[in-house]
Amino acid sequence: MINNVTVANWSGSVLWLKISLLWLCFITIATQASTQLATDLKILTSPEHAGRGSGDSEVNASARYIYTRFAEAGLETYYQSFRFRQGLGKLGYGHNVVATLPCNVQVCEKSLVISAHYDHLGSRGSRYYPGANDNASGVVVMLDIAKRLVSHQRHRKIIFVATDAEEKGLYGAHFFAATLNPQQVALNINLDMLAVNRKNRLYVLASKQASTFTQAIEPAFDNQIRALVYTSAAHMARRLDTPRIDWLRASDHYAFHKVGIPFAYFGIGTDPYHHTHKDQFDKVDLPKLAQVSEHINAFISALSVSAAP
């Protein structure tokens, strides 16, 4: 009898040790991801990036930084430059950063396109607009998700695009979307303003054609960060009490919608610091942003990552 008790206690100790090690591993991974999110966000909102303005012919520091982060993670990465009209007859230049993870199983399904615009309002005189929520938050989450998916088996090609000149008319997204074959793309997931506030909510506007995919959103979230899904821009505007905002045309997902690609747009809705100098790094709740990244990653994984063999 005493021997049996000893064995049971030893077995219980082993199980407790295994659970503890798994939990420690989870905490370590989550902490590393949160630290990298903070680093990326701080850099993209720093004075050296001067508000990430668009229009110059040269690739700016923000695009170069995003390119480097994608490439370091092991993604095939390239710049996609384009021109657009700004003002009366004046040409501006934009530079999307595109990175791809190939399907790496024998039978591949249609691709996913993950988008987040990296440009913001630039600077005015000696002051610059940091654009922490709009939209450094979306970019850093996209970088985090890309790094997480590198080591997985993927039954879809995943294309990441950090778009330029969104603030001036969605120009980068329109240019990129025009290069795609809509028949080969299952869904665009657009990330724009993800720094959740006290409500702990994300709002998701999805096209009706995306319903097969958006069913995976709710299981990927929990009570700490909720995701409310809408298929009507008008309904979403009523819910958020934003009658003057057309959420369908409010961000890059509209460019994909225009060429016939289903979309799901993730954002927090309105932000009191939107397009002001106060949209700063220290206004972002970093632990919550890390949670948002975890949940959106779970959603994308459900659509793209093969089950372990």
CSV table of C-alpha atoms in Angstrom, one decimal:
chain,number,residue,atom,x,y,z
A,1,MET,CA,0.0,0.0,0.0
A,2,ILE,CA,2.8,2.4,0.9
A,3,ASN,CA,4.6,1.5,-2.4
A,4,ASN,CA,1.4,2.3,-4.4
A,5,VAL,CA,1.1,5.7,-2.8
A,6,THR,CA,4.7,6.4,-3.5
A,7,VAL,CA,4.3,5.5,-7.2
A,8,ALA,CA,1.1,7.6,-7.5
A,9,ASN,CA,2.8,10.6,-6.0
A,10,TRP,CA,5.8,10.2,-8.3
A,11,SER,CA,3.5,9.9,-11.4
A,12,GLY,CA,1.6,13.0,-10.3
A,13,SER,CA,4.9,14.8,-9.9
A,14,VAL,CA,6.0,13.9,-13.4
A,15,LEU,CA,2.6,15.1,-14.8
A,16,TRP,CA,2.8,18.3,-12.9
A,17,LEU,CA,6.4,18.8,-14.2
A,18,LYS,CA,5.3,18.2,-17.8
A,19,ILE,CA,2.4,20.7,-17.4
A,20,SER,CA,4.7,23.2,-15.8
A,21,LEU,CA,7.2,22.9,-18.6
A,22,LEU,CA,4.5,23.3,-21.3
A,23,TRP,CA,3.2,26.3,-19.5
A,24,LEU,CA,6.7,27.8,-19.2
A,25,CYS,CA,7.2,27.2,-22.9
A,26,PHE,CA,4.0,29.0,-23.7
A,27,ILE,CA,4.9,31.9,-21.5
A,28,THR,CA,8.3,32.1,-23.0
A,29,ILE,CA,7.0,32.2,-26.6
A,30,ALA,CA,4.3,34.7,-25.7
A,31,THR,CA,6.8,36.9,-23.9
A,32,GLN,CA,9.2,36.8,-26.8
A,33,ALA,CA,6.4,37.7,-29.2
A,34,SER,CA,5.2,40.6,-27.0
A,35,THR,CA,8.8,41.9,-26.7
A,36,GLN,CA,9.2,41.9,-30.5
A,37,LEU,CA,5.9,43.6,-31.0
A,38,ALA,CA,7.0,46.3,-28.6
A,39,THR,CA,10.3,46.7,-30.4
A,40,ASP,CA,8.7,46.9,-33.9
A,41,LEU,CA,6.1,49.3,-32.7
A,42,LYS,CA,8.6,51.6,-31.0
A,43,ILE,CA,10.9,51.7,-34.1
A,44,LEU,CA,8.1,52.4,-36.6
A,45,THR,CA,6.7,55.2,-34.4
A,46,SER,CA,10.2,56.8,-33.7
A,47,PRO,CA,11.3,60.2,-34.9
A,48,GLU,CA,13.7,58.4,-37.4
A,49,HIS,CA,10.6,57.1,-39.3
A,50,ALA,CA,9.1,60.6,-39.3
A,51,GLY,CA,5.5,59.6,-39.4
A,52,ARG,CA,6.0,57.2,-42.4
A,53,GLY,CA,4.8,59.6,-45.0
A,54,SER,CA,4.4,58.5,-48.6
A,55,GLY,CA,5.1,60.0,-52.0
A,56,ASP,CA,8.9,60.0,-52.3
A,57,SER,CA,10.6,58.2,-55.1
A,58,GLU,CA,13.1,56.6,-52.7
A,59,VAL,CA,12.1,53.7,-50.5
A,60,ASN,CA,11.8,55.1,-47.0
A,61,ALA,CA,13.2,53.8,-43.6
A,62,SER,CA,9.9,52.2,-42.7
A,63,ALA,CA,9.6,50.1,-45.8
A,64,ARG,CA,13.2,49.0,-45.5
A,65,TYR,CA,12.7,48.0,-41.9
A,66,ILE,CA,9.6,45.9,-42.8
A,67,TYR,CA,11.5,44.3,-45.7
A,68,THR,CA,14.3,43.4,-43.3
A,69,ARG,CA,12.0,41.9,-40.7
A,70,PHE,CA,10.2,39.7,-43.3
A,71,ALA,CA,13.5,38.6,-44.9
A,72,GLU,CA,15.0,37.8,-41.5
A,73,ALA,CA,12.0,35.6,-40.7
A,74,GLY,CA,12.7,33.6,-43.9
A,75,LEU,CA,10.1,34.9,-46.3
A,76,GLU,CA,10.6,35.7,-50.0
A,77,THR,CA,10.4,39.5,-50.0
A,78,TYR,CA,10.4,42.3,-52.6
A,79,TYR,CA,9.4,45.9,-53.1
A,80,GLN,CA,6.6,46.8,-55.4
A,81,SER,CA,6.9,50.4,-56.5
A,82,PHE,CA,4.1,52.4,-58.2
A,83,ARG,CA,3.1,56.0,-59.0
A,84,PHE,CA,0.0,57.8,-58.1
A,85,ARG,CA,-1.5,61.3,-58.6
A,86,GLN,CA,-1.4,63.6,-55.6
A,87,GLY,CA,-2.7,67.2,-55.9
A,88,LEU,CA,-3.1,69.0,-59.2
A,89,GLY,CA,-1.0,67.0,-61.7
A,90,LYS,CA,1.7,66.1,-59.3
A,91,LEU,CA,3.0,62.5,-59.2
A,92,GLY,CA,3.7,60.6,-56.0
A,93,TYR,CA,5.6,57.4,-55.5
A,94,GLY,CA,4.7,54.5,-53.3
A,95,HIS,CA,6.5,51.3,-52.3
A,96,ASN,CA,4.6,48.2,-51.1
A,97,VAL,CA,6.6,45.5,-49.3
A,98,VAL,CA,5.4,42.1,-50.4
A,99,ALA,CA,6.5,38.8,-48.7
A,100,THR,CA,5.3,35.3,-49.4
A,101,LEU,CA,5.2,31.9,-47.6
A,102,PRO,CA,4.6,29.2,-50.2
A,103,CYS,CA,2.2,26.3,-49.7
A,104,ASN,CA,4.4,23.4,-48.6
A,105,VAL,CA,2.2,20.4,-48.9
A,106,GLN,CA,1.3,18.3,-51.9
A,107,VAL,CA,-2.2,19.6,-52.4
A,108,CYS,CA,-2.6,23.4,-52.2
A,109,GLU,CA,-5.8,25.4,-51.8
A,110,LYS,CA,-6.3,29.1,-52.8
A,111,SER,CA,-4.0,31.7,-51.4
A,112,LEU,CA,-4.6,34.1,-48.4
A,113,VAL,CA,-3.5,37.7,-48.7
A,114,ILE,CA,-2.8,39.5,-45.4
A,115,SER,CA,-2.6,43.3,-45.7
A,116,ALA,CA,-1.7,46.2,-43.4
A,117,HIS,CA,-0.8,49.7,-44.6
A,118,TYR,CA,2.4,51.0,-43.1
A,119,ASP,CA,2.2,54.7,-44.3
A,120,HIS,CA,0.8,57.5,-42.1
A,121,LEU,CA,0.7,61.3,-42.3
A,122,GLY,CA,4.4,62.0,-42.2
A,123,SER,CA,5.5,65.3,-40.6
A,124,ARG,CA,4.4,68.9,-40.5
A,125,GLY,CA,7.2,71.3,-39.7
A,126,SER,CA,9.2,70.1,-36.8
A,127,ARG,CA,6.5,67.7,-35.6
A,128,TYR,CA,5.6,64.3,-36.9
A,129,TYR,CA,2.6,62.0,-36.6
A,130,PRO,CA,3.7,58.7,-35.0
A,131,GLY,CA,0.6,56.7,-36.2
A,132,ALA,CA,1.0,54.0,-33.5
A,133,ASN,CA,-2.5,52.6,-33.8
A,134,ASP,CA,-3.0,53.8,-37.4
A,135,ASN,CA,-1.4,51.6,-38.5
A,136,ALA,CA,1.9,50.6,-37.0
A,137,SER,CA,-0.3,48.3,-34.8
A,138,GLY,CA,-1.5,46.4,-37.9
A,139,VAL,CA,2.0,46.1,-39.4
A,140,VAL,CA,3.6,44.7,-36.2
A,141,VAL,CA,0.9,42.1,-35.8
A,142,MET,CA,1.3,41.1,-39.4
A,143,LEU,CA,5.1,40.7,-38.9
A,144,ASP,CA,4.4,38.6,-35.8
A,145,ILE,CA,2.0,36.3,-37.6
A,146,ALA,CA,4.4,35.9,-40.5
A,147,LYS,CA,7.1,34.8,-38.2
A,148,ARG,CA,4.8,32.3,-36.4
A,149,LEU,CA,3.7,30.7,-39.7
A,150,VAL,CA,7.1,30.1,-41.1
A,151,SER,CA,7.7,26.8,-39.3
A,152,HIS,CA,4.2,25.3,-40.0
A,153,GLN,CA,2.9,23.1,-42.8
A,154,ARG,CA,0.7,25.3,-44.9
A,155,HIS,CA,-1.9,24.1,-47.4
A,156,ARG,CA,-2.2,27.7,-48.8
A,157,LYS,CA,0.3,30.2,-50.1
A,158,ILE,CA,0.2,33.1,-47.8
A,159,ILE,CA,1.0,36.6,-49.2
A,160,PHE,CA,1.8,39.4,-46.8
A,161,VAL,CA,1.6,43.0,-48.2
A,162,ALA,CA,2.5,46.1,-46.3
A,163,THR,CA,0.9,48.7,-48.4
A,164,ASP,CA,1.9,52.3,-49.0
A,165,ALA,CA,-0.2,55.4,-49.8
A,166,GLU,CA,-3.3,54.1,-48.0
A,167,GLU,CA,-3.8,57.4,-46.4
A,168,LYS,CA,-3.8,59.2,-49.7
A,169,GLY,CA,-6.4,57.0,-51.4
A,170,LEU,CA,-5.7,53.3,-50.9
A,171,TYR,CA,-3.2,53.5,-53.8
A,172,GLY,CA,-0.9,50.8,-52.8
A,173,ALA,CA,-3.7,48.3,-52.2
A,174,HIS,CA,-5.4,49.1,-55.5
A,175,PHE,CA,-2.1,48.7,-57.3
A,176,PHE,CA,-1.3,45.3,-55.6
A,177,ALA,CA,-4.8,43.9,-56.0
A,178,ALA,CA,-4.8,44.6,-59.7
A,179,THR,CA,-1.8,42.2,-60.0
A,180,LEU,CA,-3.7,39.3,-58.5
A,181,ASN,CA,-5.8,36.6,-60.2
A,182,PRO,CA,-9.0,36.7,-58.0
A,183,GLN,CA,-9.7,33.1,-58.9
A,184,GLN,CA,-6.5,32.1,-57.0
A,185,VAL,CA,-7.2,34.1,-53.8
A,186,ALA,CA,-9.5,32.7,-51.1
A,187,LEU,CA,-9.5,35.7,-48.8
A,188,ASN,CA,-8.0,39.1,-48.0
A,189,ILE,CA,-7.5,39.7,-44.3
A,190,ASN,CA,-6.9,43.4,-43.7
A,191,LEU,CA,-5.4,44.7,-40.4
A,192,ASP,CA,-5.9,48.3,-39.7
A,193,MET,CA,-5.9,49.9,-36.2
A,194,LEU,CA,-5.6,46.9,-33.8
A,195,ALA,CA,-4.7,48.7,-30.5
A,196,VAL,CA,-7.8,47.7,-28.6
A,197,ASN,CA,-9.2,50.0,-25.9
A,198,ARG,CA,-11.0,49.5,-22.7
A,199,LYS,CA,-13.9,47.7,-24.5
A,200,ASN,CA,-11.5,44.9,-25.5
A,201,ARG,CA,-13.3,44.5,-28.8
A,202,LEU,CA,-12.3,44.2,-32.4
A,203,TYR,CA,-14.8,44.8,-35.1
A,204,VAL,CA,-14.7,42.6,-38.2
A,205,LEU,CA,-16.3,43.7,-41.5
A,206,ALA,CA,-16.5,40.8,-43.9
A,207,SER,CA,-17.9,40.3,-47.3
A,208,LYS,CA,-20.8,37.9,-47.6
A,209,GLN,CA,-18.6,35.8,-49.9
A,210,ALA,CA,-16.2,35.2,-47.0
A,211,SER,CA,-18.8,33.5,-44.8
A,212,THR,CA,-17.1,30.1,-45.1
A,213,PHE,CA,-14.0,31.5,-43.6
A,214,THR,CA,-15.4,33.9,-41.1
A,215,GLN,CA,-17.0,31.1,-39.2
A,216,ALA,CA,-13.5,30.4,-37.9
A,217,ILE,CA,-13.2,33.8,-36.2
A,218,GLU,CA,-15.3,33.3,-33.1
A,219,PRO,CA,-13.6,30.1,-32.0
A,220,ALA,CA,-10.2,31.9,-32.4
A,221,PHE,CA,-11.2,34.5,-29.9
A,222,ASP,CA,-12.2,34.5,-26.2
A,223,ASN,CA,-13.9,36.6,-23.6
A,224,GLN,CA,-10.8,38.7,-23.0
A,225,ILE,CA,-10.7,40.0,-26.6
A,226,ARG,CA,-14.0,39.8,-28.4
A,227,ALA,CA,-14.4,39.9,-32.2
A,228,LEU,CA,-17.8,41.1,-33.5
A,229,VAL,CA,-18.4,40.2,-37.1
A,230,TYR,CA,-20.6,42.3,-39.5
A,231,THR,CA,-21.4,41.6,-43.2
A,232,SER,CA,-23.0,45.1,-43.7
A,233,ALA,CA,-21.0,48.3,-43.5
A,234,ALA,CA,-24.2,50.2,-42.7
A,235,HIS,CA,-25.0,47.9,-39.8
A,236,MET,CA,-21.5,48.3,-38.5
A,237,ALA,CA,-21.7,52.1,-38.8
A,238,ARG,CA,-25.0,52.0,-36.8
A,239,ARG,CA,-23.4,49.8,-34.1
A,240,LEU,CA,-20.4,52.0,-33.8
A,241,ASP,CA,-22.5,55.2,-34.1
A,242,THR,CA,-20.4,56.4,-37.0
A,243,PRO,CA,-22.9,57.5,-39.6
A,244,ARG,CA,-20.4,59.4,-41.6
A,245,ILE,CA,-17.9,56.5,-42.0
A,246,ASP,CA,-18.3,54.1,-44.9
A,247,TRP,CA,-16.5,51.1,-43.4
A,248,LEU,CA,-16.4,49.3,-46.7
A,249,ARG,CA,-14.2,52.0,-48.2
A,250,ALA,CA,-12.4,52.9,-45.0
A,251,SER,CA,-9.3,50.8,-45.6
A,252,ASP,CA,-7.4,48.6,-48.0
A,253,HIS,CA,-9.9,45.7,-48.0
A,254,TYR,CA,-12.0,47.9,-50.4
A,255,ALA,CA,-9.3,47.4,-53.1
A,256,PHE,CA,-9.6,43.7,-52.9
A,257,HIS,CA,-13.4,43.9,-52.8
A,258,LYS,CA,-13.3,45.9,-56.0
A,259,VAL,CA,-11.5,43.1,-57.9
A,260,GLY,CA,-13.8,40.4,-56.6
A,261,ILE,CA,-11.8,39.0,-53.7
A,262,PRO,CA,-13.6,38.2,-50.4
A,263,PHE,CA,-12.3,40.1,-47.4
A,264,ALA,CA,-12.3,40.3,-43.6
A,265,TYR,CA,-11.3,43.6,-42.2
A,266,PHE,CA,-10.1,43.7,-38.5
A,267,GLY,CA,-10.0,47.0,-36.6
A,268,ILE,CA,-11.1,48.7,-33.3
A,269,GLY,CA,-13.5,51.1,-35.0
A,270,THR,CA,-12.8,54.7,-34.0
A,271,ASP,CA,-9.9,56.1,-32.0
A,272,PRO,CA,-10.0,59.5,-30.2
A,273,TYR,CA,-6.3,60.0,-31.2
A,274,HIS,CA,-6.9,59.1,-34.9
A,275,HIS,CA,-4.8,61.4,-37.2
A,276,THR,CA,-3.4,63.4,-34.3
A,277,HIS,CA,0.0,63.8,-32.8
A,278,LYS,CA,-1.2,61.9,-29.8
A,279,ASP,CA,-1.4,58.5,-31.6
A,280,GLN,CA,1.8,57.5,-29.9
A,281,PHE,CA,3.6,54.4,-28.7
A,282,ASP,CA,2.7,54.9,-25.1
A,283,LYS,CA,-1.0,55.0,-25.8
A,284,VAL,CA,-0.9,51.3,-27.0
A,285,ASP,CA,-1.7,48.6,-24.5
A,286,LEU,CA,1.1,46.2,-25.5
A,287,PRO,CA,-0.2,43.1,-23.6
A,288,LYS,CA,-3.6,43.5,-25.3
A,289,LEU,CA,-2.0,44.0,-28.7
A,290,ALA,CA,-0.1,40.7,-28.1
A,291,GLN,CA,-3.4,39.0,-27.3
A,292,VAL,CA,-4.9,40.4,-30.5
A,293,SER,CA,-2.0,39.0,-32.5
A,294,GLU,CA,-2.5,35.6,-30.8
A,295,HIS,CA,-6.2,35.5,-31.7
A,296,ILE,CA,-5.8,36.7,-35.3
A,297,ASN,CA,-2.9,34.2,-35.7
A,298,ALA,CA,-5.2,31.4,-34.5
A,299,PHE,CA,-7.8,32.4,-37.1
A,300,ILE,CA,-5.3,32.5,-39.9
A,301,SER,CA,-3.8,29.2,-38.8
A,302,ALA,CA,-7.3,27.6,-38.8
A,303,LEU,CA,-7.6,28.6,-42.5
A,304,SER,CA,-4.0,27.8,-43.6
A,305,VAL,CA,-2.1,25.4,-41.4
A,306,SER,CA,-2.3,21.7,-41.9
A,307,ALA,CA,-2.9,19.4,-39.0
A,308,ALA,CA,0.2,17.8,-37.6
A,309,PRO,CA,1.0,14.4,-39.3
